[in-house]
Coordinates of C-alpha atoms in Angstrom, one line a residue:
M16 CA 13.0 -2.6 -7.4
N17 CA 11.6 -6.1 -6.8
K18 CA 10.4 -8.1 -9.8
K19 CA 6.8 -8.1 -8.9
L20 CA 6.7 -4.3 -8.9
L21 CA 8.4 -4.2 -12.3
V22 CA 5.9 -6.8 -13.7
N23 CA 2.9 -4.8 -12.4
A24 CA 4.3 -1.6 -13.8
G25 CA 4.9 -3.2 -17.2
L26 CA 1.5 -4.8 -17.3
G27 CA -0.1 -1.4 -16.4
V28 CA 1.6 0.3 -19.3
A29 CA 0.5 -2.5 -21.6
A30 CA -3.0 -2.4 -20.4
V31 CA -3.2 1.4 -21.0
S32 CA -2.0 0.8 -24.6
I33 CA -4.6 -1.9 -25.1
A34 CA -7.3 0.4 -23.7
F35 CA -6.3 3.3 -26.0
T36 CA -6.3 1.0 -29.0
G37 CA -9.8 -0.1 -28.1
W38 CA -11.0 3.6 -27.8
N39 CA -9.6 4.5 -31.2
S40 CA -11.6 1.6 -32.6
L41 CA -14.8 3.3 -31.5
G42 CA -14.6 5.8 -34.3
S43 CA -15.3 3.1 -36.9
S44 CA -18.6 3.1 -38.7
S45 CA -19.9 -0.2 -37.3
Q46 CA -19.2 -3.1 -34.9
S47 CA -18.4 -6.7 -35.7
S48 CA -21.2 -9.1 -35.9
A49 CA -19.8 -11.2 -33.0
A50 CA -17.6 -10.2 -30.0
V51 CA -14.0 -11.4 -30.3
A52 CA -11.5 -10.9 -27.5
T53 CA -8.1 -9.6 -28.6
A54 CA -4.8 -8.6 -26.8
Q55 CA -1.7 -6.8 -27.8
V56 CA 1.8 -8.4 -27.9
T57 CA 3.7 -6.8 -25.0
R58 CA 6.9 -7.2 -23.1
G59 CA 7.0 -8.2 -19.5
V60 CA 7.6 -11.1 -17.1
V61 CA 6.5 -14.7 -17.9
L62 CA 6.2 -16.8 -14.7
A63 CA 5.8 -20.5 -14.3
S64 CA 5.1 -22.0 -10.9
V65 CA 3.9 -25.1 -9.1
S66 CA 1.9 -25.3 -5.8
A67 CA 1.3 -27.7 -3.0
T68 CA -0.2 -27.6 0.5
G69 CA 1.6 -28.4 3.7
N70 CA 2.0 -27.2 7.3
V71 CA 4.0 -24.5 9.1
A72 CA 6.8 -25.7 11.3
S73 CA 9.7 -24.1 13.2
S74 CA 13.2 -24.7 11.8
K75 CA 14.9 -24.4 15.2
E76 CA 13.9 -26.3 18.4
V77 CA 15.8 -27.1 21.6
G78 CA 14.9 -29.8 24.1
L79 CA 16.0 -29.2 27.7
D80 CA 16.5 -31.8 30.4
F81 CA 17.9 -31.5 34.0
G82 CA 21.5 -32.4 34.3
A83 CA 20.9 -33.9 37.7
A84 CA 18.4 -36.4 39.2
G85 CA 15.7 -35.4 41.7
D86 CA 12.1 -34.4 42.3
V87 CA 10.6 -31.5 40.5
T88 CA 9.8 -28.7 42.9
E89 CA 8.9 -25.8 40.5
V90 CA 7.7 -25.5 36.9
L91 CA 7.7 -21.8 36.2
V92 CA 6.5 -21.8 32.5
K93 CA 3.8 -23.3 30.4
A94 CA 3.4 -24.0 26.7
G95 CA 3.1 -20.8 24.7
D96 CA 5.1 -18.6 27.1
S97 CA 7.9 -16.4 25.7
V98 CA 11.1 -16.7 27.7
K99 CA 14.4 -14.8 27.7
A100 CA 18.0 -16.1 27.7
G101 CA 19.0 -17.0 31.3
Q102 CA 15.5 -17.2 32.6
V103 CA 14.9 -20.1 35.1
L104 CA 12.2 -22.4 33.7
A105 CA 12.0 -25.2 36.3
R106 CA 13.8 -26.5 39.4
I107 CA 14.3 -29.8 41.2
D108 CA 15.0 -30.4 44.9
S109 CA 18.4 -28.8 45.5
T110 CA 18.7 -29.8 49.2
D111 CA 21.4 -32.5 48.7
A112 CA 23.3 -30.5 46.1
D113 CA 23.3 -27.5 48.5
I114 CA 24.6 -29.6 51.4
A115 CA 27.3 -31.1 49.2
L116 CA 28.4 -27.7 48.0
K117 CA 28.7 -26.3 51.5
E118 CA 30.6 -29.4 52.6
A119 CA 33.0 -29.0 49.7
Q120 CA 33.5 -25.3 50.5
A121 CA 34.2 -26.2 54.2
N122 CA 36.8 -28.8 53.1
L123 CA 38.5 -26.2 50.8
L124 CA 38.7 -23.8 53.7
S125 CA 40.2 -26.5 55.9
A126 CA 42.7 -27.5 53.3
T127 CA 43.7 -23.9 52.7
E128 CA 44.2 -23.3 56.5
K129 CA 46.4 -26.5 56.7
L130 CA 48.5 -25.2 53.8
N131 CA 48.9 -21.8 55.5
E132 CA 50.0 -23.5 58.7
A133 CA 52.6 -25.5 56.8
K134 CA 54.0 -22.3 55.3
A135 CA 54.1 -20.6 58.7
G136 CA 57.5 -22.2 59.3
L137 CA 59.2 -19.6 57.1
T138 CA 61.1 -16.7 58.5
A139 CA 59.5 -13.3 58.6
A140 CA 61.6 -11.9 55.8
E141 CA 61.0 -15.0 53.6
R142 CA 57.3 -15.0 54.4
A143 CA 57.1 -11.3 53.4
Q144 CA 59.0 -12.0 50.2
L145 CA 56.6 -14.9 49.3
E146 CA 53.6 -12.8 50.2
I147 CA 54.8 -10.0 47.9
S148 CA 55.3 -12.5 45.0
D149 CA 51.8 -14.0 45.7
E150 CA 50.3 -10.5 45.8
Q151 CA 51.9 -9.6 42.5
A152 CA 50.7 -12.8 40.8
Q153 CA 47.2 -12.2 42.3
A154 CA 47.3 -8.6 41.0
Q155 CA 48.1 -9.9 37.5
I156 CA 45.1 -12.2 37.8
S157 CA 42.8 -9.4 38.9
S158 CA 44.0 -7.2 36.1
A159 CA 43.5 -10.1 33.6
E160 CA 40.0 -10.7 35.1
K161 CA 39.1 -7.0 34.7
S162 CA 40.4 -7.0 31.1
L163 CA 38.3 -10.1 30.4
Q164 CA 35.2 -8.5 31.9
N165 CA 35.8 -5.3 30.0
A166 CA 36.1 -7.3 26.8
K167 CA 32.8 -9.1 27.5
D168 CA 31.0 -5.8 28.4
S169 CA 32.3 -4.3 25.2
A170 CA 31.2 -7.3 23.2
A171 CA 27.7 -7.1 24.7
M172 CA 27.4 -3.4 23.9
D173 CA 28.6 -4.0 20.4
V174 CA 25.9 -6.7 20.0
V175 CA 23.2 -4.1 21.0
T176 CA 24.7 -1.4 18.8
S177 CA 25.3 -3.5 15.7
K178 CA 21.8 -5.1 16.0
A179 CA 20.3 -1.6 16.2
S180 CA 22.2 -0.6 13.0
V181 CA 21.0 -3.8 11.2
D182 CA 17.4 -3.3 12.3
Q183 CA 17.5 0.3 11.2
A184 CA 18.9 -0.6 7.8
K185 CA 16.2 -3.3 7.4
A186 CA 13.5 -0.8 8.4
A187 CA 14.9 1.6 5.8
I188 CA 14.4 -1.1 3.1
D189 CA 10.8 -1.6 4.1
T190 CA 10.3 2.2 4.1
A191 CA 11.8 2.5 0.6
K192 CA 9.7 -0.3 -0.7
A193 CA 6.5 1.2 0.8
T194 CA 7.4 4.6 -0.7
A195 CA 8.1 3.0 -4.1
A196 CA 4.7 1.2 -4.0
Q197 CA 2.8 4.3 -3.1
N198 CA 4.6 6.4 -5.7
A199 CA 3.9 3.7 -8.4
I200 CA 0.2 4.1 -7.7
Q201 CA 0.4 7.9 -8.0
Y202 CA 2.5 7.8 -11.2
Q203 CA -0.1 5.4 -12.7
A204 CA -3.0 7.6 -11.5
A205 CA -1.4 10.6 -13.2
L206 CA -0.9 8.7 -16.4
D207 CA -4.5 7.4 -16.4
Q208 CA -5.9 10.9 -15.8
A209 CA -3.8 12.3 -18.7
T210 CA -4.9 9.5 -21.0
S211 CA -8.6 9.9 -20.0
Q212 CA -8.5 13.6 -20.6
Q213 CA -6.8 13.1 -24.0
A214 CA -9.5 10.6 -25.0
T215 CA -12.3 13.1 -24.0
D216 CA -10.8 16.1 -25.8
L217 CA -10.0 14.1 -28.9
A218 CA -13.6 12.9 -29.1
Q219 CA -14.8 16.5 -28.9
Y220 CA -12.3 17.7 -31.4
N221 CA -13.4 15.0 -33.9
A222 CA -17.0 16.0 -33.3
D223 CA -16.2 19.7 -33.9
V224 CA -14.3 18.8 -37.1
A225 CA -17.4 16.9 -38.4
S226 CA -19.7 19.8 -37.5
L227 CA -17.4 22.3 -39.2
A228 CA -17.4 20.1 -42.3
T229 CA -21.2 20.2 -42.3
A230 CA -21.4 23.9 -41.6
T231 CA -19.0 24.8 -44.5
P232 CA -21.4 23.8 -47.4
V233 CA -24.3 25.2 -45.5
L234 CA -22.5 28.6 -45.4
A235 CA -21.6 28.4 -49.1
S236 CA -25.2 27.6 -50.0
A237 CA -26.6 30.5 -47.9
Q238 CA -24.1 32.9 -49.3
S239 CA -25.0 31.8 -52.9
T240 CA -28.7 32.3 -52.2
Y241 CA -28.2 35.7 -50.6
D242 CA -26.0 36.8 -53.5
A243 CA -28.7 35.7 -56.0
Y244 CA -31.5 37.6 -54.3
T245 CA -29.2 40.6 -53.9
T246 CA -28.5 40.7 -57.7
T247 CA -32.2 40.2 -58.5
V248 CA -33.3 43.1 -56.1
T249 CA -30.6 45.4 -57.6
N250 CA -31.8 44.7 -61.1
E251 CA -35.4 45.3 -60.1
L252 CA -34.6 48.6 -58.4
A253 CA -32.9 49.7 -61.6
D254 CA -36.0 48.7 -63.6
K255 CA -38.1 50.6 -61.1
D256 CA -36.1 53.7 -61.8
Y257 CA -36.4 53.1 -65.5
C258 CA -40.2 52.9 -65.2
T259 CA -40.3 56.1 -63.2
T260 CA -38.4 58.1 -65.9
N261 CA -40.3 56.3 -68.8
P262 CA -43.9 56.1 -67.8
S263 CA -45.1 55.6 -71.3
S264 CA -42.8 52.6 -71.9
T265 CA -44.2 49.2 -72.1
G266 CA -41.7 47.9 -69.6
P267 CA -38.0 47.4 -68.9
S268 CA -35.9 45.0 -70.7
S269 CA -36.3 42.3 -67.9
G270 CA -39.8 41.7 -69.3
I271 CA -41.7 42.6 -66.0
A272 CA -44.4 45.1 -66.6
C273 CA -43.9 48.4 -64.7
S274 CA -47.3 47.8 -63.0
S275 CA -46.1 44.5 -61.5
L276 CA -42.6 45.6 -60.8
A277 CA -43.2 47.2 -57.4
S278 CA -44.9 44.1 -56.0
R279 CA -42.3 41.8 -57.4
T280 CA -39.5 43.9 -55.9
S281 CA -41.1 43.9 -52.5
Q282 CA -41.3 40.1 -52.6
D283 CA -37.7 39.7 -53.6
Q284 CA -36.5 42.1 -51.0
A285 CA -38.3 40.1 -48.3
A286 CA -36.7 36.9 -49.7
Q287 CA -33.3 38.7 -49.7
S288 CA -33.8 39.6 -46.0
R289 CA -34.6 36.0 -45.1
A290 CA -31.6 34.8 -47.1
N291 CA -29.5 37.3 -45.2
S292 CA -30.8 36.0 -41.8
V293 CA -30.0 32.4 -42.9
L294 CA -26.5 33.5 -44.0
S295 CA -25.9 35.2 -40.7
D296 CA -26.9 32.0 -38.8
A297 CA -24.7 29.9 -41.1
K298 CA -21.7 32.3 -40.5
S299 CA -22.3 32.1 -36.8
S300 CA -22.3 28.3 -36.8
Y301 CA -19.3 28.2 -39.1
N302 CA -17.3 30.6 -36.9
T303 CA -18.4 28.7 -33.7
Y304 CA -17.2 25.3 -35.0
N305 CA -14.1 26.8 -36.6
S306 CA -13.1 28.3 -33.3
A307 CA -13.9 25.0 -31.5
V308 CA -11.8 23.1 -34.0
T309 CA -8.8 25.5 -33.5
S310 CA -9.2 25.3 -29.7
G311 CA -9.7 21.5 -29.7
K312 CA -6.6 21.0 -31.8
A313 CA -4.6 23.0 -29.2
K314 CA -6.1 20.9 -26.4
V315 CA -5.3 17.6 -28.2
T316 CA -1.7 18.7 -28.7
S317 CA -1.5 19.8 -25.0
N318 CA -3.1 16.5 -23.9
Q319 CA -0.5 14.5 -25.9
N320 CA 2.2 16.4 -24.2
A321 CA 0.6 15.7 -20.8
V322 CA 0.5 12.0 -21.5
T323 CA 4.1 12.0 -22.6
N324 CA 5.1 13.9 -19.5
A325 CA 3.2 11.6 -17.3
T326 CA 4.8 8.6 -18.9
N327 CA 8.3 10.1 -18.6
N328 CA 7.6 11.1 -15.0
K329 CA 6.5 7.6 -14.2
A330 CA 9.6 6.0 -15.7
A331 CA 11.9 8.5 -13.9
G332 CA 10.0 8.0 -10.6
L333 CA 10.2 4.2 -10.8
L334 CA 13.9 4.4 -11.6
K335 CA 14.5 6.8 -8.7
D336 CA 12.4 4.6 -6.3
N337 CA 14.3 1.5 -7.4
Q338 CA 17.6 3.2 -6.8
A339 CA 16.4 4.2 -3.3
I340 CA 15.6 0.5 -2.6
V341 CA 19.0 -0.6 -3.9
N342 CA 20.7 2.0 -1.8
A343 CA 18.8 0.8 1.3
Q344 CA 19.6 -2.8 0.6
T345 CA 23.3 -1.9 0.2
A346 CA 23.2 -0.1 3.5
S347 CA 21.6 -3.1 5.1
T348 CA 24.3 -5.4 3.7
N349 CA 27.0 -3.0 4.9
A350 CA 25.4 -3.0 8.4
Q351 CA 25.3 -6.8 8.5
N352 CA 28.9 -7.0 7.3
N353 CA 29.9 -4.5 10.0
Q354 CA 28.0 -6.5 12.6
A355 CA 29.8 -9.7 11.6
A356 CA 33.2 -8.0 11.6
T357 CA 32.5 -6.5 15.1
Q358 CA 31.4 -9.8 16.4
L359 CA 34.6 -11.4 15.1
K360 CA 36.8 -8.7 16.6
D361 CA 35.0 -8.9 20.0
K362 CA 35.3 -12.7 20.0
Q363 CA 39.1 -12.4 19.4
S364 CA 39.3 -9.7 22.1
V365 CA 37.5 -12.0 24.6
S366 CA 39.7 -14.9 23.6
S367 CA 42.9 -12.9 24.0
S368 CA 41.7 -11.7 27.5
E369 CA 40.9 -15.3 28.5
T370 CA 44.4 -16.4 27.3
A371 CA 45.9 -13.6 29.4
L372 CA 43.9 -14.6 32.5
A373 CA 45.0 -18.2 32.0
S374 CA 48.6 -17.1 31.7
A375 CA 48.2 -15.0 34.9
Q376 CA 46.7 -18.0 36.7
L377 CA 49.6 -20.2 35.5
A378 CA 52.1 -17.6 36.7
L379 CA 50.4 -17.6 40.1
R380 CA 50.7 -21.4 40.3
A381 CA 54.3 -21.1 39.1
T382 CA 55.0 -18.5 41.8
Q383 CA 53.4 -20.8 44.4
A384 CA 55.4 -23.7 43.2
G385 CA 58.6 -21.6 43.4
D386 CA 57.6 -20.7 47.0
L387 CA 57.6 -24.4 47.8
V388 CA 61.1 -24.8 46.5
K389 CA 62.2 -22.0 48.9
L390 CA 60.8 -23.9 51.9
E391 CA 63.0 -25.9 54.2
P392 CA 63.8 -29.3 52.7
A393 CA 62.1 -31.1 55.6
K394 CA 58.7 -29.3 54.9
A395 CA 58.8 -29.3 51.1
A396 CA 56.9 -32.6 50.7
E397 CA 54.3 -31.7 53.3
I398 CA 53.6 -28.4 51.7
A399 CA 53.4 -30.0 48.3
T400 CA 50.9 -32.5 49.7
D401 CA 48.9 -29.7 51.3
Q402 CA 48.9 -27.8 48.0
A403 CA 47.6 -30.8 46.2
G404 CA 44.9 -31.1 48.9
V405 CA 43.8 -27.5 48.2
L406 CA 43.7 -28.2 44.5
G407 CA 41.6 -31.3 45.1
A408 CA 39.3 -29.5 47.4
Q409 CA 38.8 -26.7 44.8
A410 CA 38.0 -29.3 42.2
T411 CA 35.4 -30.8 44.6
V412 CA 33.9 -27.4 45.1
D413 CA 33.7 -26.9 41.3
T414 CA 31.9 -30.2 40.9
A415 CA 29.5 -29.5 43.7
Q416 CA 28.8 -26.0 42.3
K417 CA 28.0 -27.5 38.9
A418 CA 25.7 -30.1 40.5
F419 CA 23.9 -27.3 42.4
E420 CA 23.5 -25.3 39.2
E421 CA 22.0 -28.3 37.4
T422 CA 19.0 -28.3 39.8
A423 CA 17.7 -25.4 37.8
L424 CA 16.6 -25.5 34.1
V425 CA 17.6 -22.3 32.4
A426 CA 16.7 -21.0 28.9
P427 CA 19.8 -20.8 26.7
A428 CA 18.3 -18.1 24.4
D429 CA 15.1 -16.1 23.8
A430 CA 12.4 -18.5 22.6
T431 CA 8.8 -19.7 23.0
V432 CA 7.9 -22.7 25.1
S433 CA 6.6 -25.4 22.8
S434 CA 5.9 -28.1 25.4
V435 CA 6.4 -29.0 29.1
S436 CA 6.5 -32.8 29.6
G437 CA 6.7 -32.8 33.4
K438 CA 5.1 -31.4 36.5
V439 CA 5.8 -30.6 40.2
G440 CA 6.3 -33.9 42.1
D441 CA 7.8 -35.9 39.1
T442 CA 11.1 -37.5 39.5
V443 CA 13.8 -36.9 36.8
T444 CA 16.8 -39.1 36.3
G445 CA 19.1 -36.4 35.0
T446 CA 21.2 -36.6 31.8
S447 CA 24.4 -34.8 32.8
T448 CA 27.6 -36.1 31.2
S449 CA 31.3 -35.7 32.2
G450 CA 31.9 -33.4 29.1
S451 CA 28.9 -31.1 29.7
S452 CA 29.0 -27.7 31.4
G453 CA 26.4 -25.2 32.6
A454 CA 23.0 -25.6 34.1
N455 CA 21.5 -27.1 30.9
A456 CA 24.2 -29.3 29.6
A457 CA 21.6 -31.8 28.4
A458 CA 19.9 -29.4 25.9
S459 CA 19.5 -30.9 22.4
T460 CA 18.5 -29.1 19.2
S461 CA 16.9 -30.1 15.9
S462 CA 16.1 -28.5 12.6
T463 CA 12.6 -29.6 11.6
T464 CA 12.2 -31.0 8.0
S465 CA 9.8 -33.4 6.4
T466 CA 11.8 -36.4 7.7
S467 CA 13.1 -35.2 11.1
S468 CA 11.8 -36.6 14.3
A469 CA 10.1 -34.4 17.0
T470 CA 12.4 -32.8 19.5
S471 CA 12.1 -34.2 23.1
G472 CA 12.9 -32.9 26.5
F473 CA 11.5 -31.9 29.9
I474 CA 10.9 -28.5 28.3
V475 CA 11.0 -27.9 24.5
L476 CA 11.7 -24.3 23.2
T477 CA 10.9 -23.1 19.7
D478 CA 12.2 -20.2 17.8
L479 CA 9.0 -18.7 16.1
K480 CA 11.1 -16.3 14.2
A481 CA 12.5 -19.1 12.0
L482 CA 9.4 -20.7 10.4
Q483 CA 9.2 -23.0 7.3
V484 CA 6.5 -24.8 5.4
V485 CA 6.8 -28.5 4.5
A486 CA 4.6 -29.3 1.5
G487 CA 4.1 -32.5 -0.4
F488 CA 4.5 -32.1 -4.2
S489 CA 3.5 -34.6 -6.9
E490 CA 6.4 -36.3 -8.6
A491 CA 5.8 -34.3 -11.8
D492 CA 5.9 -31.0 -10.0
A493 CA 8.7 -32.1 -7.6
A494 CA 11.0 -32.8 -10.6
K495 CA 10.8 -29.0 -11.4
V496 CA 11.6 -27.8 -7.9
Q497 CA 15.2 -26.9 -6.9
V498 CA 16.8 -25.6 -3.8
G499 CA 17.1 -21.8 -3.9
Q500 CA 13.9 -21.1 -6.0
S501 CA 11.7 -18.3 -4.6
A502 CA 8.2 -19.0 -3.3
I503 CA 5.0 -17.3 -2.1
V504 CA 3.3 -18.8 0.9
T505 CA -0.3 -18.3 1.9
F506 CA -2.2 -19.5 5.0
D507 CA -5.7 -21.0 5.2
A508 CA -6.3 -19.5 8.6
L509 CA -5.0 -16.1 7.5
P510 CA -6.5 -15.5 4.0
T511 CA -5.2 -11.9 3.8
E512 CA -1.6 -12.7 4.7
K513 CA 1.2 -14.0 2.5
A514 CA 4.9 -14.3 3.0
S515 CA 7.9 -14.7 0.7
G516 CA 10.3 -17.6 1.0
H517 CA 12.7 -19.9 -0.8
V518 CA 13.2 -23.6 -1.2
V519 CA 15.9 -25.0 1.2
S520 CA 15.5 -28.7 0.7
V521 CA 13.8 -31.3 -1.6
D522 CA 13.4 -34.9 -0.4
T523 CA 15.4 -37.4 -2.5
T524 CA 13.1 -40.2 -1.5
S525 CA 9.3 -40.3 -2.1
T526 CA 6.4 -40.8 0.3
V527 CA 3.2 -42.5 -0.8
V528 CA 0.2 -40.5 0.4
N529 CA -3.3 -41.9 -0.6
N530 CA -1.6 -44.1 -3.3
V531 CA 0.1 -40.9 -4.8
V532 CA 3.8 -40.6 -5.0
T533 CA 4.8 -37.5 -3.1
Y534 CA 8.1 -35.6 -2.5
Y535 CA 8.2 -33.2 0.5
V536 CA 9.7 -29.8 -0.2
T537 CA 10.8 -27.4 2.6
V538 CA 10.3 -23.7 2.0
L539 CA 11.9 -21.3 4.5
L540 CA 10.0 -18.1 5.2
T541 CA 12.2 -15.1 4.6
Q542 CA 9.8 -12.6 6.2
A543 CA 7.9 -12.7 9.5
V544 CA 4.0 -12.8 9.4
D545 CA 2.1 -12.0 12.5
K546 CA -0.2 -14.6 14.0
V547 CA 1.4 -17.5 12.0
K548 CA 1.9 -20.5 14.2
P549 CA 3.5 -23.9 13.8
G550 CA 1.0 -26.5 12.6
M551 CA -1.1 -24.1 10.5
T552 CA -2.1 -25.3 7.0
A553 CA -0.2 -23.3 4.3
S554 CA 0.1 -23.3 0.5
A555 CA 3.5 -22.9 -1.2
Q556 CA 3.7 -21.5 -4.7
V557 CA 7.2 -22.1 -6.1
V558 CA 8.5 -20.2 -9.1
I559 CA 10.2 -22.8 -11.3
D560 CA 11.1 -20.5 -14.2
Q561 CA 10.9 -16.9 -15.1
K562 CA 11.7 -14.7 -18.2
D563 CA 12.1 -11.0 -17.7
N564 CA 11.4 -8.5 -20.5
A565 CA 10.0 -11.3 -22.6
L566 CA 7.8 -10.7 -25.7
K567 CA 4.6 -12.4 -24.6
V568 CA 0.9 -13.0 -25.3
P569 CA -1.9 -14.6 -23.3
S570 CA -1.6 -18.4 -23.4
S571 CA -5.2 -18.6 -24.7
A572 CA -4.0 -16.9 -27.9
V573 CA -1.5 -19.8 -28.8
T574 CA -2.6 -23.0 -30.5
T575 CA -0.1 -25.9 -30.8
Q576 CA -0.6 -28.9 -33.1
G577 CA 1.9 -31.4 -34.2
G578 CA 4.7 -29.4 -32.6
Q579 CA 3.9 -26.2 -34.5
S580 CA 2.5 -23.3 -32.6
T581 CA 0.3 -20.6 -34.2
V582 CA -1.6 -17.5 -33.3
T583 CA -4.4 -15.5 -35.0
L584 CA -3.0 -12.1 -35.9
E585 CA -5.5 -9.2 -36.5
T586 CA -4.4 -6.6 -39.0
N587 CA -6.7 -3.8 -40.3
G588 CA -9.8 -5.8 -39.2
K589 CA -8.7 -9.0 -40.9
E590 CA -7.5 -12.3 -39.4
E591 CA -4.2 -14.0 -40.4
R592 CA -3.0 -17.3 -39.0
R593 CA 0.7 -16.8 -38.2
P594 CA 3.2 -19.5 -37.1
V595 CA 5.3 -18.6 -34.1
V596 CA 8.2 -20.0 -32.0
V597 CA 7.3 -20.1 -28.4
G598 CA 9.7 -20.1 -25.4
L599 CA 8.6 -20.3 -21.7
V600 CA 4.9 -21.3 -21.2
G601 CA 3.9 -19.5 -18.0
D602 CA 0.9 -19.7 -15.7
D603 CA -1.2 -17.3 -17.8
S604 CA 1.1 -16.0 -20.6
T605 CA 3.5 -17.5 -23.2
E606 CA 6.8 -16.2 -24.4
I607 CA 7.1 -15.5 -28.1
V608 CA 10.6 -16.1 -29.4
N609 CA 9.9 -15.4 -33.1
G610 CA 7.0 -14.6 -35.4
L611 CA 5.5 -11.5 -33.7
K612 CA 6.6 -8.0 -32.7
Q613 CA 5.6 -5.8 -29.8
G614 CA 2.3 -4.0 -30.5
D615 CA 0.8 -6.7 -32.7
T616 CA -2.8 -7.6 -32.0
V617 CA -3.7 -11.3 -31.5
V618 CA -7.1 -13.0 -31.1
T619 CA -7.6 -14.7 -27.7
S620 CA -11.1 -16.1 -28.4
S621 CA -13.0 -17.1 -31.6
G622 CA -15.6 -14.9 -33.3
A623 CA -16.5 -13.3 -36.6
L624 CA -14.4 -10.3 -37.7
P625 CA -15.8 -7.4 -39.9
T626 CA -15.1 -7.3 -43.6
A627 CA -12.7 -4.9 -45.2
G628 CA -13.6 -1.3 -44.5
V629 CA -15.7 -2.0 -41.4
G630 CA -14.3 -0.7 -38.1
A631 CA -12.3 -3.0 -35.9
R632 CA -13.9 -4.3 -32.7
P633 CA -13.3 -2.6 -29.4
A634 CA -10.5 -3.8 -27.2
G635 CA -11.4 -5.4 -23.9
G636 CA -9.7 -5.2 -20.4
A637 CA -6.3 -6.7 -19.9
G638 CA -5.6 -9.1 -17.0
G639 CA -3.2 -8.2 -14.2
L640 CA -0.3 -10.2 -12.9
T641 CA -2.3 -12.3 -10.5
G642 CA -5.3 -12.9 -12.7
G643 CA -6.5 -13.0 -16.3
G644 CA -8.9 -10.2 -16.9
A645 CA -12.1 -10.5 -19.1
P646 CA -11.1 -11.7 -22.6
G647 CA -13.4 -9.3 -24.4
G648 CA -14.7 -6.5 -22.3
A649 CA -17.2 -3.8 -23.1
P650 CA -16.4 -1.3 -25.9
G651 CA -13.4 0.7 -24.9
G652 CA -12.5 -1.6 -22.0
A653 CA -11.1 -0.4 -18.8
P654 CA -7.7 1.3 -19.1
I655 CA -6.0 -1.1 -16.7
G656 CA -7.9 -4.2 -17.5
G657 CA -10.4 -6.5 -15.8
A658 CA -9.5 -8.0 -12.4
G659 CA -8.7 -11.7 -12.6
A660 CA -8.9 -14.3 -10.0
G661 CA -5.8 -14.5 -7.8
R662 CA -3.4 -17.3 -8.4

């Protein structure tokens, strides 16, 4: 899995932890008197980078000039056209070259006929023997030529096949990365949903527990009241029976006169009925809240299991997706290695076939030389002279053929036309040299850097698949840049596009731009971006240092004075100034080497904290990899954190 995905995944888990801590804080009895932003100490990637602006350029260009002199008769392409290898781009007047070629071919035919006439002096048997030897040698040449052509055809087919395998393997990497990115979103969504449900059910459970605690004394009070009235009514009914059986008595022992007893009993029975109704309501409320607490406790336990399962599923899924990417990258490497091995084997096969053809041609010449030895002594010198005449005529034909081919300018490879410096009617001088070969022997190539000169030629071709950015860095930033460091490139004209790359060169000498010492750095793009063209303005962000799985805090939480770094640690609602040892200071976070542990809470902005016993302030949103989220946030800040400005 690439490092960016791991960083985002780690920050996502940390942000969820911060958000949950903030939610728990909501249960406190009061808020702090002033908002204070805090963050938890987490583990993740700390990145440090430097940026500069420059321009896109091609790293591969070729300038083509005619190998012969003449007037331009055709210009078949224009700037911006895409051309294929072997495509004719322009022509000059070939009339003289065509005439010279035909004359050379006629001279070769004449020299060959003269040689044949000289050989005609042989006897029929000798001539037949020589012809057979020649035919055998010619057959060997034909066989060698066929083998050479077969080797070239096989090599061409292998190029297509191996390229298809490499392309397929690279596509598999892109598919695996896309799948991993989509899965990471789904894993996080499932975890967020489980966490949110847990928070909702826990809040309801706490509310039901509080309600049950309130309902319990109410039930006890109602029961006590009902029991008191029940006892009173029971005693009064007994007194009523006493008065009935003792009418002459002054009254029961309770002291209530028999004449008043009936009225008092009726009143107390009504009170007993009301107390019973209150008791019934209290029991109903108590049972309702008790049932809710029991059910809520089960839900909280179930939700905790769901959060744990979602966390485990996310970790397992990320590991599986990362392995899929590694497997795809391994397959791509194997395909590229197989491609290189096949190309080497095919090159060796073609070389062997060429050697065999050369040997066959040498054998033919040896046979022909042997035939001369067998001629009559008087004709040997003449035949040798005629043979030399044939060889000379053939060399003239070869030279004329080359001159004719040089009247056409041919693309040596697939590319895009960068510039055309001539037009029909212009006269070119030609730049052919004795050591050149082919129709475009005068082609010259260059690799564009900050100090290279522009490529020149009648037609200049550019490879748009090999782009780079040359950016000027200040001397302070340039001192931190090294060849091989990774970079992210963005484009002013394409604000939604970005490309990865790496540093391939850093100028050793400075250039003064507007009285500022500048060093040019070349960043080669390692991925293609549609619509990017040479000359576009681009920004290169070079990663100069990186720590993985580092214990880190937001840089705003660290204060350094006199070489001593400190942070404000929040524990149980109180602040404590804590000295720390810092490591890498990144773009938006700082590595903590000693003094803190994962899960500690640090203050990232000043403000009054509550006194002992008062609830802790709510946690705010955490920033993402490409931005620093809001430092404080609303109570119970977003689970993933506030969106920060992109770097």
